[in-house]
Short mmCIF file of C-alpha atoms in Angstrom, two decimals:
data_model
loop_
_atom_site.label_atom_id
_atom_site.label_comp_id
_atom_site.label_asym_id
_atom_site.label_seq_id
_atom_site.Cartn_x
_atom_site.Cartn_y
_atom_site.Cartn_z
CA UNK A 23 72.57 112.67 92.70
CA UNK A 24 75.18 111.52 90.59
CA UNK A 25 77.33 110.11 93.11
CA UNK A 26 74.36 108.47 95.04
CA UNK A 27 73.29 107.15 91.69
CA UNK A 28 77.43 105.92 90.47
CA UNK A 29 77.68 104.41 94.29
CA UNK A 30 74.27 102.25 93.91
CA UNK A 31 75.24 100.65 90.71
CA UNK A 32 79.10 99.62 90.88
CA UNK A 33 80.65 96.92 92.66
CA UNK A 34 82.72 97.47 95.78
CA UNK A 35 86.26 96.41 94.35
CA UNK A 36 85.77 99.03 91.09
CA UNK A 37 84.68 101.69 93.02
CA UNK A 38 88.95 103.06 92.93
CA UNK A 39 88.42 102.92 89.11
CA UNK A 40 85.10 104.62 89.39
CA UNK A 41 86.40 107.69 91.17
CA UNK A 42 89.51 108.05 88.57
CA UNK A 43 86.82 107.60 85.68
CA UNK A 44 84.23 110.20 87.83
CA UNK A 45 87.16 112.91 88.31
CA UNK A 46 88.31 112.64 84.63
CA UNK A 47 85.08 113.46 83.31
CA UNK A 48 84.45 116.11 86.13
CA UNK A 49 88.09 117.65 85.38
CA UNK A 50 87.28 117.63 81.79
CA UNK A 51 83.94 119.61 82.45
CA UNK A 52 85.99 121.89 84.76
CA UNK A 53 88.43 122.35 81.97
CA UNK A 54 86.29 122.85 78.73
CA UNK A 55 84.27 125.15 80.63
CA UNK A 56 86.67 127.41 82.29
CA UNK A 57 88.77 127.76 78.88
CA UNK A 58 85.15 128.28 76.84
CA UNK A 59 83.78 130.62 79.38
CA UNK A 60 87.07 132.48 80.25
CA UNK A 61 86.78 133.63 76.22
CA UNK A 62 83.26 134.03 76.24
CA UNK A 63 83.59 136.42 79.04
CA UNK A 64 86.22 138.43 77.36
CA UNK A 65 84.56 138.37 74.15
CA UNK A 66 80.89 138.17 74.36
CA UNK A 67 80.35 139.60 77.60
CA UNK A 68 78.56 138.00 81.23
CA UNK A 69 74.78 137.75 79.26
CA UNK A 70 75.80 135.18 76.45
CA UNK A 71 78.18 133.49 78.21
CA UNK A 72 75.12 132.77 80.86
CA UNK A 73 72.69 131.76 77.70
CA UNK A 74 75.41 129.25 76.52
CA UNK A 75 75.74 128.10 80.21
CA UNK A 76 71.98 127.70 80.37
CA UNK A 77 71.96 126.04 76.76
CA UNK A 78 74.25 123.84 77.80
CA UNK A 79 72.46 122.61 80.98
CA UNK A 80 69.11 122.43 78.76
CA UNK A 81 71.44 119.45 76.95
CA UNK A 82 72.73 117.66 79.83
CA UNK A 83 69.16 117.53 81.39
CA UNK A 84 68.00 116.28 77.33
CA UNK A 85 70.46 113.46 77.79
CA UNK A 86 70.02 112.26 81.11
CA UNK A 87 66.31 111.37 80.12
CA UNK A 88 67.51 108.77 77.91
CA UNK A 89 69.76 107.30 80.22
CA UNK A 90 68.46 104.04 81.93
CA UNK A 91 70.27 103.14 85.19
CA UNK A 92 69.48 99.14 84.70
CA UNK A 93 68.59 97.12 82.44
CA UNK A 94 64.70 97.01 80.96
CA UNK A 95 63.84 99.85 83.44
CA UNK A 96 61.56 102.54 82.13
CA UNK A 97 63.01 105.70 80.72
CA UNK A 98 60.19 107.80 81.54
CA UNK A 99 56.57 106.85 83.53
CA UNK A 100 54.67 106.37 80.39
CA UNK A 101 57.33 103.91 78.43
CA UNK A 102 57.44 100.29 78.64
CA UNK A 103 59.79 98.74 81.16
CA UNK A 104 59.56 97.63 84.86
CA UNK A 105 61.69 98.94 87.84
CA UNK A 106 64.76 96.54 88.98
CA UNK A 107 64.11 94.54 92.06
CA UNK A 108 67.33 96.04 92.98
CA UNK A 109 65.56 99.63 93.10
CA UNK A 110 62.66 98.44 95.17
CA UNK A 111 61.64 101.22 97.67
CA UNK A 112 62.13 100.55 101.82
CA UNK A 113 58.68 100.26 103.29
CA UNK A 114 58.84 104.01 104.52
CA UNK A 115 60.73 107.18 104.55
CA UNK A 116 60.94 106.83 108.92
CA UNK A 117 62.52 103.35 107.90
CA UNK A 118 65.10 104.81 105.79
CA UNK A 119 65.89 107.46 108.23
CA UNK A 120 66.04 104.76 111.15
CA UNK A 121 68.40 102.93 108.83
CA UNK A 122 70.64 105.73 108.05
CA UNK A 123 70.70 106.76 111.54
CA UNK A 124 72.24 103.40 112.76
CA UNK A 125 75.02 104.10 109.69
CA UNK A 126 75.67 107.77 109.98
CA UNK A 127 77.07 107.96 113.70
CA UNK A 128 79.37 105.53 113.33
CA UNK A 129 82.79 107.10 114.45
CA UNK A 130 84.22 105.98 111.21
CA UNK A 131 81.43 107.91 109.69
CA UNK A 132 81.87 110.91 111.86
CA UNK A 133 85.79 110.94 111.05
CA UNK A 134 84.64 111.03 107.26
CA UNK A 135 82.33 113.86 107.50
CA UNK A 136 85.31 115.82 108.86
CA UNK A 137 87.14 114.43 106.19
CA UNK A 138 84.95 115.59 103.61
CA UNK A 139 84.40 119.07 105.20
CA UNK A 140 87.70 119.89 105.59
CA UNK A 141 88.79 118.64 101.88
CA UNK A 142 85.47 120.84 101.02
CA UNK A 143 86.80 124.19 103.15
CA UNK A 144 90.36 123.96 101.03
CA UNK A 145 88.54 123.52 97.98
CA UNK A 146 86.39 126.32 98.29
CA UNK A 147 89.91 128.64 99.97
CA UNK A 148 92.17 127.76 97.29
CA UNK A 149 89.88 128.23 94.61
CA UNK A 150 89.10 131.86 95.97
CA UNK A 151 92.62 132.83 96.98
CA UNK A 152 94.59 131.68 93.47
CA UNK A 153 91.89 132.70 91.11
CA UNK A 154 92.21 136.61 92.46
CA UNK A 155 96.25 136.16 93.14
CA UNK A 156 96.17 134.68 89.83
CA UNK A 157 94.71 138.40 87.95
CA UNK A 158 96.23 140.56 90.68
CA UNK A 159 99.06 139.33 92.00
CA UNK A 160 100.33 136.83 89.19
CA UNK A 161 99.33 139.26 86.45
CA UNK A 162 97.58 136.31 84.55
CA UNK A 163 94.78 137.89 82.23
CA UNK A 164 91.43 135.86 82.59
CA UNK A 165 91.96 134.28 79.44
CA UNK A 166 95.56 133.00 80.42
CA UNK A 167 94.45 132.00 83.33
CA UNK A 168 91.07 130.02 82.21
CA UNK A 169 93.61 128.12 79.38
CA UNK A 170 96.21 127.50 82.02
CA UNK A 171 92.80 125.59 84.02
CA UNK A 172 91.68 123.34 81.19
CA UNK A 173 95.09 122.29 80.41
CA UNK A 174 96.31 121.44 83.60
CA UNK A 175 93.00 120.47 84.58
CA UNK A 176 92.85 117.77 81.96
CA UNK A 177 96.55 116.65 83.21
CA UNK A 178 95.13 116.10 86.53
CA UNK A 179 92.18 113.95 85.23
CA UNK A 180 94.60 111.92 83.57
CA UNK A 181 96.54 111.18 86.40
CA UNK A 182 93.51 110.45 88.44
CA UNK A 183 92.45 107.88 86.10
CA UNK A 184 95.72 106.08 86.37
CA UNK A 185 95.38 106.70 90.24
CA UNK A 186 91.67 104.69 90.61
CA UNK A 187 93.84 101.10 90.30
CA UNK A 188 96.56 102.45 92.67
CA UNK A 189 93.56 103.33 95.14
CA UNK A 190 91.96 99.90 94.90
CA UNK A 191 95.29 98.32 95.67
CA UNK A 192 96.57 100.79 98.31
CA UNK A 193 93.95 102.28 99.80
CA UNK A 194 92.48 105.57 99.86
CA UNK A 195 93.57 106.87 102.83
CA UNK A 196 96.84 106.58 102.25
CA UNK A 197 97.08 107.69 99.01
CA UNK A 198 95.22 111.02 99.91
CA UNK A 199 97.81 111.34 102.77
CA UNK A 200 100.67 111.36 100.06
CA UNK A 201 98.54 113.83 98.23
CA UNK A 202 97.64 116.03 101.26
CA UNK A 203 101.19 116.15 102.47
CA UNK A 204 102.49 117.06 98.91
CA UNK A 205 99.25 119.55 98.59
CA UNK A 206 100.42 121.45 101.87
CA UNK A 207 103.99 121.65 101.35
CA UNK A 208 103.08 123.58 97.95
CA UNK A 209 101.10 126.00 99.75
CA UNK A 210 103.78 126.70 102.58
CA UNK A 211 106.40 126.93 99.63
CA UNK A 212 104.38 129.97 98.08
CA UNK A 213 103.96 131.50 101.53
CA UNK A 214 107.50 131.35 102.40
CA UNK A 215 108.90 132.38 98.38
CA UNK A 216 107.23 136.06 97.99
CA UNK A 217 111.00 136.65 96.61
CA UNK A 218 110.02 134.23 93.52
CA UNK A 219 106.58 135.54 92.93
CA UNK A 220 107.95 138.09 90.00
CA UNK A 221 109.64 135.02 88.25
CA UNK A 222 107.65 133.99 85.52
CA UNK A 223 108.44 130.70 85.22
CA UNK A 224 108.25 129.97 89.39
CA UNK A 225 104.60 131.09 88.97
CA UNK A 226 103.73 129.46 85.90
CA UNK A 227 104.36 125.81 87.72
CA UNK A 228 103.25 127.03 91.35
CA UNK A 229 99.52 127.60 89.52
CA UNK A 230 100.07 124.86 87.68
CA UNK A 231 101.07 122.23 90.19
CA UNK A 232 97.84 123.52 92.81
CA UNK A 233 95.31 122.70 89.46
CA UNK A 234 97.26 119.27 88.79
CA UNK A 235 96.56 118.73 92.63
CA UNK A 236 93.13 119.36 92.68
CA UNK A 237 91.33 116.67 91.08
CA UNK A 238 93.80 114.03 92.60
CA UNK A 239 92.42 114.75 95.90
CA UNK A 240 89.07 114.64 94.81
CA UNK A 241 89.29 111.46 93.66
CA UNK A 242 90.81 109.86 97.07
CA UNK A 243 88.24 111.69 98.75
CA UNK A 244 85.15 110.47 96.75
CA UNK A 245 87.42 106.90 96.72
CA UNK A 246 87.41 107.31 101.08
CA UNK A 247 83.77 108.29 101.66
CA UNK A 248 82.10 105.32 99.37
CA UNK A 249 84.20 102.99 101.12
CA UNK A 250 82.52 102.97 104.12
CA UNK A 251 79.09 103.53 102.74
CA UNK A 252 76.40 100.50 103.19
CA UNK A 253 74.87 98.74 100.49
CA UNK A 254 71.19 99.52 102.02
CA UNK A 255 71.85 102.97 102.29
CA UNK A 256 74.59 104.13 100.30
CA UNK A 257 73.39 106.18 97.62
CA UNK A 258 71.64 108.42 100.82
CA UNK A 259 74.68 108.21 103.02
CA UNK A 260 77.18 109.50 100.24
CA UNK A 261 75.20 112.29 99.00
CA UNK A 262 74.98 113.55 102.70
CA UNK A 263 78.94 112.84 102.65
CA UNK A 264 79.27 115.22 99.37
CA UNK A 265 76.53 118.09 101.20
CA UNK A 266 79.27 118.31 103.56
CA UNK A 267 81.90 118.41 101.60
CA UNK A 268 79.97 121.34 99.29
CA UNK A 269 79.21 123.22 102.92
CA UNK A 270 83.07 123.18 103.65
CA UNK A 271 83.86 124.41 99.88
CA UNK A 272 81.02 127.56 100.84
CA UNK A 273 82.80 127.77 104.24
CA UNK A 274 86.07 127.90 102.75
CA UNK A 275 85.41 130.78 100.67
CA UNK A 276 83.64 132.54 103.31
CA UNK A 277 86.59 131.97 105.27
CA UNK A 278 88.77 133.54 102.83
CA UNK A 279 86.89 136.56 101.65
CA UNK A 280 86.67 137.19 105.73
CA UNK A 281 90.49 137.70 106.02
CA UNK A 282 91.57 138.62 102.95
CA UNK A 283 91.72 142.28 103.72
CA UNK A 284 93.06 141.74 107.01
CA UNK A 285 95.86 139.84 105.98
CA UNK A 286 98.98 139.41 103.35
CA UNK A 287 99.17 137.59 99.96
CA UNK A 288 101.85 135.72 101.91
CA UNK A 289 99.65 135.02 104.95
CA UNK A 290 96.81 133.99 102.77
CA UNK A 291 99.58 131.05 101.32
CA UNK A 292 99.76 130.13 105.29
CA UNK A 293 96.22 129.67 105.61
CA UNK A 294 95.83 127.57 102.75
CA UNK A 295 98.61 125.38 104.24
CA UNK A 296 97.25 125.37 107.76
CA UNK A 297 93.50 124.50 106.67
CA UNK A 298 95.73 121.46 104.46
CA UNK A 299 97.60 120.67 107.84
CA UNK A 300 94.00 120.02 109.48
CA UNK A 301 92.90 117.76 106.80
CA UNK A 302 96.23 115.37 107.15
CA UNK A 303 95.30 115.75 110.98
CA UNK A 304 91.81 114.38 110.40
CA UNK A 305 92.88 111.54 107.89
CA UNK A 306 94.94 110.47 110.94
CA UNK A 307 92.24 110.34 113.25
#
């Protein structure tokens, strides 16, 4: 909803910007979060860390009932304010899907939703695979290990807000390939450096470069998928975009909790890399 909603109301040639400004915020929220629940966890224990979650959901949800999308709009049904003519509704839900239908099949768009999935599927892998290396492999406590993801995870939002002009004047795609390439060399490095793994320091920026990573790729992802999306049907045709990509993420960890006692810590490294290889080979496409 909040990428439908970002996609409907900015203008084509900001929409670089948008997704550095989008994965800042998001990588902050990833950041404060992990560090305040990894402590909570330790200290409070898994059923008031879920009441502060839930607390702090309860606030969100307070605040986005204040927030007007346009101008003179109402806030809720009973307050003053008329909709947008930009907001007004097609003449039928079988019009909308006739519309979309025309957009969605496109071979561009087809090429995207593989895109997305795949970016999705080493999401959800890597995010499986280092958080358990990270505790029983790396020897990172949970509260090492939730700090080491809100500071690097803030570095990466940083560097994806600097990225959103870079996007607007190179283009997505090619940007993401730089990042792909650089993400999948990483993971073949690990694979191929079990010697390393008991250095300290070797770990310490392996974890930290994969987190830095992370919300770069986002952001030329999101930055790829809106710029194909149609004015008439955007806000639809991206949030089915981001489904897929959150079906990949579930497949990904699926994926990885399917071999991971079939296979080495090494061999897990490999996978990683191989699932990144198949996203370069789909931005190609």
């Amino acid at each position: 909803a909040v990428d439908g909603m970002s996609i409907d109301l900015v203008p084509i040639e900001e929409e670089g910007r948008l997704n550095g400004f989008m994965s800042f915020g998001k990588a902050i929220g990833w950041a404060v979060t992990s560090a305040l629940t990894g402590s909570l966890l330790v200290l409070a224990g898994t059923a008031i860390t879920g009441v502060i979650c839930g607390i702090g959901a309860a606030v969100i949800f307070v605040y986005l009932l204040f927030v007007r999308e346009r101008e003179s709009e109402r806030i809720l049904p009973w307050t003053r304010g008329e909709a947008s003519p930009e907001n007004e509704a097609p003449p039928s839900f079988k019009q909308v899907f006739s519309d979309l239908n025309h957009v969605l099949w496109t071979r561009a768009s087809l090429v995207i939703m593989l895109i997305m999935f795949m970016a999705g599927m080493f999401g959800g892998y890597g995010r499986a695979l280092m958080t358990i290396a990270a505790e029983n492999v790396f020897e990172f406590s949970t509260a090492q290990w939730s700090e080491l993801n809100a500071v690097m995870g803030l570095s990466g939002a940083v560097v994806a807000v600097f990225l959103g002009p870079v996007i607007d004047l190179r283009g997505a795609k090619s940007v993401m390939g730089v990042t792909i390439l650089l993400t999948g060399i990483h993971a073949f490095t690990l694979a191929s450096t079990q010697e390393l793994w008991t250095n300290s320091n070797y770990v310490m920026v392996m974890m930290s470069l994969w987190i830095l990573l992370l919300p770069i790729i986002m952001v030329c992802v999101l930055a790829l998928a809106m710029s194909i999306c149609t004015s008439g049907e955007s806000a639809t045709q991206f949030a089915i975009y981001m489904s897929v990509c959150n079906i990949g993420a579930t497949i990904g960890s699926l994926f990885y909790g399917a071999v991971a006692d079939i296979t080495s810590w090494s061999q897990n490294y490999a996978l990683m890399g191989l699932i990144v290889f198949l996203l370069l080979m789909s931005i190609l496409l």
